[in-house]
């Protein structure tokens, strides 16, 4: 989850008149989580549905509302058109089709504001921008750019001076050698051409989504900024730009639109608010409240939304940067947040139904009772295991095993088809504990017979100096008899887990349901066990027929 | 003597030692430059007498005369001649206390130790006395069979749900991308769907287990809500479920109850790096309650009731975000032992984008979370992996009742 660092002094300045503690205590109620405070920097975690929280300006905007300092939609005004143009070459259509931009003038930047802007840019890249693939942002020093600029494509040997370098480099080289090139280069892989933004004097100001040009580097002396967003998704570009617009406005800049000329001319950013209506009855029903329209509107204002009543309807004006509000249900939530979740009292409706456990649970309880009654202790193993434990330890390969992609460790590569290996693994962790040791597990096993099937199994192991087939057979037959009233039959059969001549299939009601035997010394050695082990495993799917 | 000296059986050192020894004992003397034996030489020396007394089994050296003790000292001077061995003979004798209780023992000897079947059936038990046992001594340790402690908690949670009117449902651990993500309004390019967070079954796809109407409607909702192209191949992928919600949702879509309360407890999977606080496989519990006018406050009430039954009295709620619920809340509970607030279950009302395409008309309240956390608090564990280590030292020692 993304994190924003806010300096305590800045918080004090941006939320004036309220004790810092009160501000911190209010944060959870706009869904912010304080991770920690070190050296007067508060680390605030926010949810990805609120990309406007990616800078402290956004967080403060919400807090000022909830604390009643400034309510209703935040002040924002476009100062008009900048008259500056981005011309779009059709060639970008198949590479990275969308571009939008804005101009921010007459602002003042300091170290902290720049930090917040960079952090916001990173969060927008990762979240909304889906790691720059969907959208990426370039923030540039406006002064010195010769407009109109052109958004076009170039070949791999095109050169320019990238940000932070002192000489020209080719696109190919940047992709291969630079950090961002290596990280994000795959977005442009195989397309053959590369998007760049170039000004009228031929200076390359951006190579999206990889890196800016050095020529438009931003420092704290900059008073004017040019922001461009390129994207494979138009909405993502516009959402990101809207958030940047209100943030720069709050930072003291004057925001003007940029003309995008791709055949027809369009002004960006488009900051028109959305209008969403919600029925007051609907809102009350969702929340379990009995508010009138006026009250609901007051609470929406605390959530930084404007609204007016029209009969039973609340007509809510949602500022463009609130990309999380799309549906009347979102309006209901904003009413609740403005009201204050801390103010909501729980209600306790009577249950309309009687409850019950399902058949599976009931059977499992019976099996547990029988096995614990026979002195066995329940173990819990993992569904994901290694080929080593599941197959190699018994001298076989598991090439047909059901595997998962991209596991971060060899220990969790395949889905187990039997419980006994994990039980042996548990025994190997207990070689220094008192014997006899008796473990069982009820767990799911996974099989591939055409379709992928999941089955519930029960397995048990007994180990001590005299452990053997007779004892485990007694236990297994007692389990089947006392739980299910059946007699288990054991038919001699070979099994790679067990010693030759000491293994059998378990047959109940004429159906083959399991396996039983003395574990082969090869496996005992591999599991570093020093005592004989006898084991059984039964597939419960034939016995327990759940609807 | 002359013969011995000439025989060559002794080397020069031995000859010199023999001569000086013989002179010291006055067995020889130097007369006119020649060595001659004296009459004493024919008398048996104390050493010779002594040596004749040593038999094969040795001689007890403890009670010897002073003279013989001197003999031994002399003989010991000769290298490797005598071997002294210490032999221990333990001796047992009755102590004072022993003498005191001797009469009691004499009486005990006449008592029976075992009450045999013979004594019972023959009636002879009436004629005999039975000895007392040391009833204060501890007996050898034995260990009862036991349910796994985490299962204790799972069963407890199940009972609480049943008590609140919820019925249990269960479902497969392997789910299609459709039910695990798409039907839950999670966009197809959401980071959680990537291989780094979710386990995809290698080389497996399946026909989506849903009606064509359900598929169509869910696809529509995605196109409207997420403005990204909806790819059916993503929905056909097979994953290890990342939450139990696909199970409860499918059930609701199938039954479409007017009112109903259901719960499910089962394993869920996240492709994370295993650590002291993260597992890739853990137990999640989830409850859903549907009714025509189910509200957020009802949801908070259900939570409070649930926690109260677990012995948790202090609960607070904060707003949060989940892709498929709106509004969404996070619950914080006060842990008395740790003396701090900890995050527990998340909850919310299913979004219309989730319920409408599946024809679920009424509001659905949902909540859930992982159970391992609760187990760690209750059993005071610091590493979540201990829950699955199956170490008998722990399993045999966790008390069944936490008082």
PDB file of N, CA, C and O in Angstrom, chain B residues 223-256:
ATOM      1  N   UNK B 223     -16.443  -3.390 -18.501  1.00  0.00           N
ATOM      2  CA  UNK B 223     -16.210  -2.409 -19.566  1.00  0.00           C
ATOM      3  C   UNK B 223     -16.670  -1.039 -19.119  1.00  0.00           C
ATOM      4  O   UNK B 223     -16.024  -0.042 -19.372  1.00  0.00           O
ATOM      5  N   UNK B 224     -17.805  -1.016 -18.380  1.00  0.00           N
ATOM      6  CA  UNK B 224     -18.330   0.271 -17.933  1.00  0.00           C
ATOM      7  C   UNK B 224     -17.470   0.845 -16.809  1.00  0.00           C
ATOM      8  O   UNK B 224     -17.115   1.995 -16.805  1.00  0.00           O
ATOM      9  N   UNK B 225     -17.148  -0.002 -15.854  1.00  0.00           N
ATOM     10  CA  UNK B 225     -16.486   0.491 -14.654  1.00  0.00           C
ATOM     11  C   UNK B 225     -15.003   0.728 -14.826  1.00  0.00           C
ATOM     12  O   UNK B 225     -14.444   1.631 -14.232  1.00  0.00           O
ATOM     13  N   UNK B 226     -14.368  -0.088 -15.635  1.00  0.00           N
ATOM     14  CA  UNK B 226     -12.920   0.009 -15.694  1.00  0.00           C
ATOM     15  C   UNK B 226     -12.377   0.508 -17.022  1.00  0.00           C
ATOM     16  O   UNK B 226     -11.178   0.697 -17.175  1.00  0.00           O
ATOM     17  N   UNK B 227     -13.241   0.708 -17.975  1.00  0.00           N
ATOM     18  CA  UNK B 227     -12.862   1.231 -19.287  1.00  0.00           C
ATOM     19  C   UNK B 227     -11.663   0.494 -19.893  1.00  0.00           C
ATOM     20  O   UNK B 227     -10.908   1.041 -20.658  1.00  0.00           O
ATOM     21  N   UNK B 228     -11.472  -0.768 -19.478  1.00  0.00           N
ATOM     22  CA  UNK B 228     -10.420  -1.565 -20.132  1.00  0.00           C
ATOM     23  C   UNK B 228     -11.096  -2.717 -20.844  1.00  0.00           C
ATOM     24  O   UNK B 228     -12.143  -3.181 -20.424  1.00  0.00           O
ATOM     25  N   UNK B 229     -10.456  -3.179 -21.891  1.00  0.00           N
ATOM     26  CA  UNK B 229     -11.033  -4.313 -22.621  1.00  0.00           C
ATOM     27  C   UNK B 229     -11.052  -5.523 -21.714  1.00  0.00           C
ATOM     28  O   UNK B 229     -10.072  -5.818 -21.034  1.00  0.00           O
ATOM     29  N   UNK B 230     -12.175  -6.205 -21.725  1.00  0.00           N
ATOM     30  CA  UNK B 230     -12.281  -7.384 -20.880  1.00  0.00           C
ATOM     31  C   UNK B 230     -11.869  -8.612 -21.671  1.00  0.00           C
ATOM     32  O   UNK B 230     -12.406  -8.884 -22.734  1.00  0.00           O
ATOM     33  N   UNK B 231     -10.879  -9.325 -21.161  1.00  0.00           N
ATOM     34  CA  UNK B 231     -10.324 -10.459 -21.875  1.00  0.00           C
ATOM     35  C   UNK B 231     -10.786 -11.755 -21.220  1.00  0.00           C
ATOM     36  O   UNK B 231     -10.472 -11.997 -20.056  1.00  0.00           O
ATOM     37  N   UNK B 232     -11.502 -12.567 -21.967  1.00  0.00           N
ATOM     38  CA  UNK B 232     -12.067 -13.777 -21.361  1.00  0.00           C
ATOM     39  C   UNK B 232     -10.971 -14.758 -20.946  1.00  0.00           C
ATOM     40  O   UNK B 232     -11.151 -15.554 -20.028  1.00  0.00           O
ATOM     41  N   UNK B 233      -9.804 -14.652 -21.597  1.00  0.00           N
ATOM     42  CA  UNK B 233      -8.723 -15.576 -21.247  1.00  0.00           C
ATOM     43  C   UNK B 233      -8.264 -15.385 -19.797  1.00  0.00           C
ATOM     44  O   UNK B 233      -7.924 -16.341 -19.115  1.00  0.00           O
ATOM     45  N   UNK B 234      -8.278 -14.092 -19.352  1.00  0.00           N
ATOM     46  CA  UNK B 234      -7.904 -13.826 -17.970  1.00  0.00           C
ATOM     47  C   UNK B 234      -8.882 -14.509 -17.026  1.00  0.00           C
ATOM     48  O   UNK B 234      -8.505 -15.056 -15.996  1.00  0.00           O
ATOM     49  N   UNK B 235     -10.150 -14.463 -17.409  1.00  0.00           N
ATOM     50  CA  UNK B 235     -11.188 -15.027 -16.555  1.00  0.00           C
ATOM     51  C   UNK B 235     -11.130 -16.545 -16.524  1.00  0.00           C
ATOM     52  O   UNK B 235     -11.576 -17.162 -15.562  1.00  0.00           O
ATOM     53  N   UNK B 236     -10.557 -17.140 -17.588  1.00  0.00           N
ATOM     54  CA  UNK B 236     -10.505 -18.605 -17.661  1.00  0.00           C
ATOM     55  C   UNK B 236      -9.305 -19.180 -16.920  1.00  0.00           C
ATOM     56  O   UNK B 236      -9.186 -20.390 -16.774  1.00  0.00           O
ATOM     57  N   UNK B 237      -8.412 -18.331 -16.490  1.00  0.00           N
ATOM     58  CA  UNK B 237      -7.225 -18.847 -15.790  1.00  0.00           C
ATOM     59  C   UNK B 237      -7.662 -19.489 -14.486  1.00  0.00           C
ATOM     60  O   UNK B 237      -8.737 -19.198 -13.959  1.00  0.00           O
ATOM     61  N   UNK B 238      -6.818 -20.383 -13.973  1.00  0.00           N
ATOM     62  CA  UNK B 238      -7.159 -21.039 -12.712  1.00  0.00           C
ATOM     63  C   UNK B 238      -6.171 -20.607 -11.647  1.00  0.00           C
ATOM     64  O   UNK B 238      -4.958 -20.673 -11.855  1.00  0.00           O
ATOM     65  N   UNK B 239      -6.719 -20.160 -10.535  1.00  0.00           N
ATOM     66  CA  UNK B 239      -5.865 -19.664  -9.456  1.00  0.00           C
ATOM     67  C   UNK B 239      -6.192 -20.368  -8.153  1.00  0.00           C
ATOM     68  O   UNK B 239      -7.282 -20.927  -7.982  1.00  0.00           O
ATOM     69  N   UNK B 240      -5.222 -20.342  -7.249  1.00  0.00           N
ATOM     70  CA  UNK B 240      -5.510 -20.746  -5.872  1.00  0.00           C
ATOM     71  C   UNK B 240      -6.184 -19.537  -5.244  1.00  0.00           C
ATOM     72  O   UNK B 240      -5.624 -18.441  -5.246  1.00  0.00           O
ATOM     73  N   UNK B 241      -7.396 -19.720  -4.738  1.00  0.00           N
ATOM     74  CA  UNK B 241      -8.180 -18.571  -4.311  1.00  0.00           C
ATOM     75  C   UNK B 241      -7.423 -17.687  -3.328  1.00  0.00           C
ATOM     76  O   UNK B 241      -6.731 -18.178  -2.435  1.00  0.00           O
ATOM     77  N   UNK B 242      -7.583 -16.361  -3.543  1.00  0.00           N
ATOM     78  CA  UNK B 242      -6.893 -15.408  -2.685  1.00  0.00           C
ATOM     79  C   UNK B 242      -7.780 -14.973  -1.531  1.00  0.00           C
ATOM     80  O   UNK B 242      -7.344 -14.271  -0.630  1.00  0.00           O
ATOM     81  N   UNK B 243      -9.040 -15.374  -1.591  1.00  0.00           N
ATOM     82  CA  UNK B 243      -9.979 -15.143  -0.486  1.00  0.00           C
ATOM     83  C   UNK B 243     -11.114 -16.149  -0.636  1.00  0.00           C
ATOM     84  O   UNK B 243     -11.246 -16.786  -1.679  1.00  0.00           O
ATOM     85  N   UNK B 244     -11.944 -16.287   0.410  1.00  0.00           N
ATOM     86  CA  UNK B 244     -13.047 -17.250   0.330  1.00  0.00           C
ATOM     87  C   UNK B 244     -14.271 -16.624  -0.327  1.00  0.00           C
ATOM     88  O   UNK B 244     -15.274 -17.295  -0.528  1.00  0.00           O
ATOM     89  N   UNK B 245     -14.204 -15.344  -0.669  1.00  0.00           N
ATOM     90  CA  UNK B 245     -15.355 -14.633  -1.231  1.00  0.00           C
ATOM     91  C   UNK B 245     -15.935 -15.282  -2.494  1.00  0.00           C
ATOM     92  O   UNK B 245     -17.147 -15.284  -2.664  1.00  0.00           O
ATOM     93  N   UNK B 246     -15.107 -15.836  -3.407  1.00  0.00           N
ATOM     94  CA  UNK B 246     -15.725 -16.483  -4.565  1.00  0.00           C
ATOM     95  C   UNK B 246     -16.710 -17.586  -4.160  1.00  0.00           C
ATOM     96  O   UNK B 246     -17.726 -17.791  -4.830  1.00  0.00           O
ATOM     97  N   UNK B 247     -16.423 -18.272  -3.076  1.00  0.00           N
ATOM     98  CA  UNK B 247     -17.309 -19.350  -2.626  1.00  0.00           C
ATOM     99  C   UNK B 247     -18.650 -18.787  -2.161  1.00  0.00           C
ATOM    100  O   UNK B 247     -19.711 -19.257  -2.573  1.00  0.00           O
ATOM    101  N   UNK B 248     -18.591 -17.765  -1.303  1.00  0.00           N
ATOM    102  CA  UNK B 248     -19.838 -17.194  -0.787  1.00  0.00           C
ATOM    103  C   UNK B 248     -20.616 -16.508  -1.901  1.00  0.00           C
ATOM    104  O   UNK B 248     -21.840 -16.613  -1.970  1.00  0.00           O
ATOM    105  N   UNK B 249     -19.901 -15.845  -2.811  1.00  0.00           N
ATOM    106  CA  UNK B 249     -20.587 -15.144  -3.888  1.00  0.00           C
ATOM    107  C   UNK B 249     -21.315 -16.116  -4.817  1.00  0.00           C
ATOM    108  O   UNK B 249     -22.471 -15.912  -5.189  1.00  0.00           O
ATOM    109  N   UNK B 250     -20.627 -17.189  -5.182  1.00  0.00           N
ATOM    110  CA  UNK B 250     -21.250 -18.194  -6.056  1.00  0.00           C
ATOM    111  C   UNK B 250     -22.488 -18.786  -5.408  1.00  0.00           C
ATOM    112  O   UNK B 250     -23.489 -19.044  -6.074  1.00  0.00           O
ATOM    113  N   UNK B 251     -22.391 -19.008  -4.105  1.00  0.00           N
ATOM    114  CA  UNK B 251     -23.527 -19.567  -3.380  1.00  0.00           C
ATOM    115  C   UNK B 251     -24.718 -18.622  -3.449  1.00  0.00           C
ATOM    116  O   UNK B 251     -25.846 -19.027  -3.729  1.00  0.00           O
ATOM    117  N   UNK B 252     -24.455 -17.341  -3.186  1.00  0.00           N
ATOM    118  CA  UNK B 252     -25.530 -16.341  -3.239  1.00  0.00           C
ATOM    119  C   UNK B 252     -26.100 -16.229  -4.646  1.00  0.00           C
ATOM    120  O   UNK B 252     -27.303 -16.107  -4.825  1.00  0.00           O
ATOM    121  N   UNK B 253     -25.215 -16.306  -5.640  1.00  0.00           N
ATOM    122  CA  UNK B 253     -25.683 -16.195  -7.026  1.00  0.00           C
ATOM    123  C   UNK B 253     -26.558 -17.390  -7.396  1.00  0.00           C
ATOM    124  O   UNK B 253     -27.471 -17.270  -8.206  1.00  0.00           O
ATOM    125  N   UNK B 254     -26.269 -18.507  -6.782  1.00  0.00           N
ATOM    126  CA  UNK B 254     -27.020 -19.722  -7.091  1.00  0.00           C
ATOM    127  C   UNK B 254     -28.357 -19.745  -6.356  1.00  0.00           C
ATOM    128  O   UNK B 254     -29.392 -20.043  -6.917  1.00  0.00           O
ATOM    129  N   UNK B 255     -28.329 -19.410  -5.070  1.00  0.00           N
ATOM    130  CA  UNK B 255     -29.528 -19.517  -4.233  1.00  0.00           C
ATOM    131  C   UNK B 255     -30.402 -18.273  -4.346  1.00  0.00           C
ATOM    132  O   UNK B 255     -31.614 -18.343  -4.268  1.00  0.00           O
ATOM    133  N   UNK B 256     -29.805 -17.109  -4.486  1.00  0.00           N
ATOM    134  CA  UNK B 256     -30.497 -15.821  -4.525  1.00  0.00           C
ATOM    135  C   UNK B 256     -31.534 -15.731  -3.400  1.00  0.00           C
ATOM    136  O   UNK B 256     -32.726 -15.561  -3.637  1.00  0.00           O
TER     137      UNK B 256
END
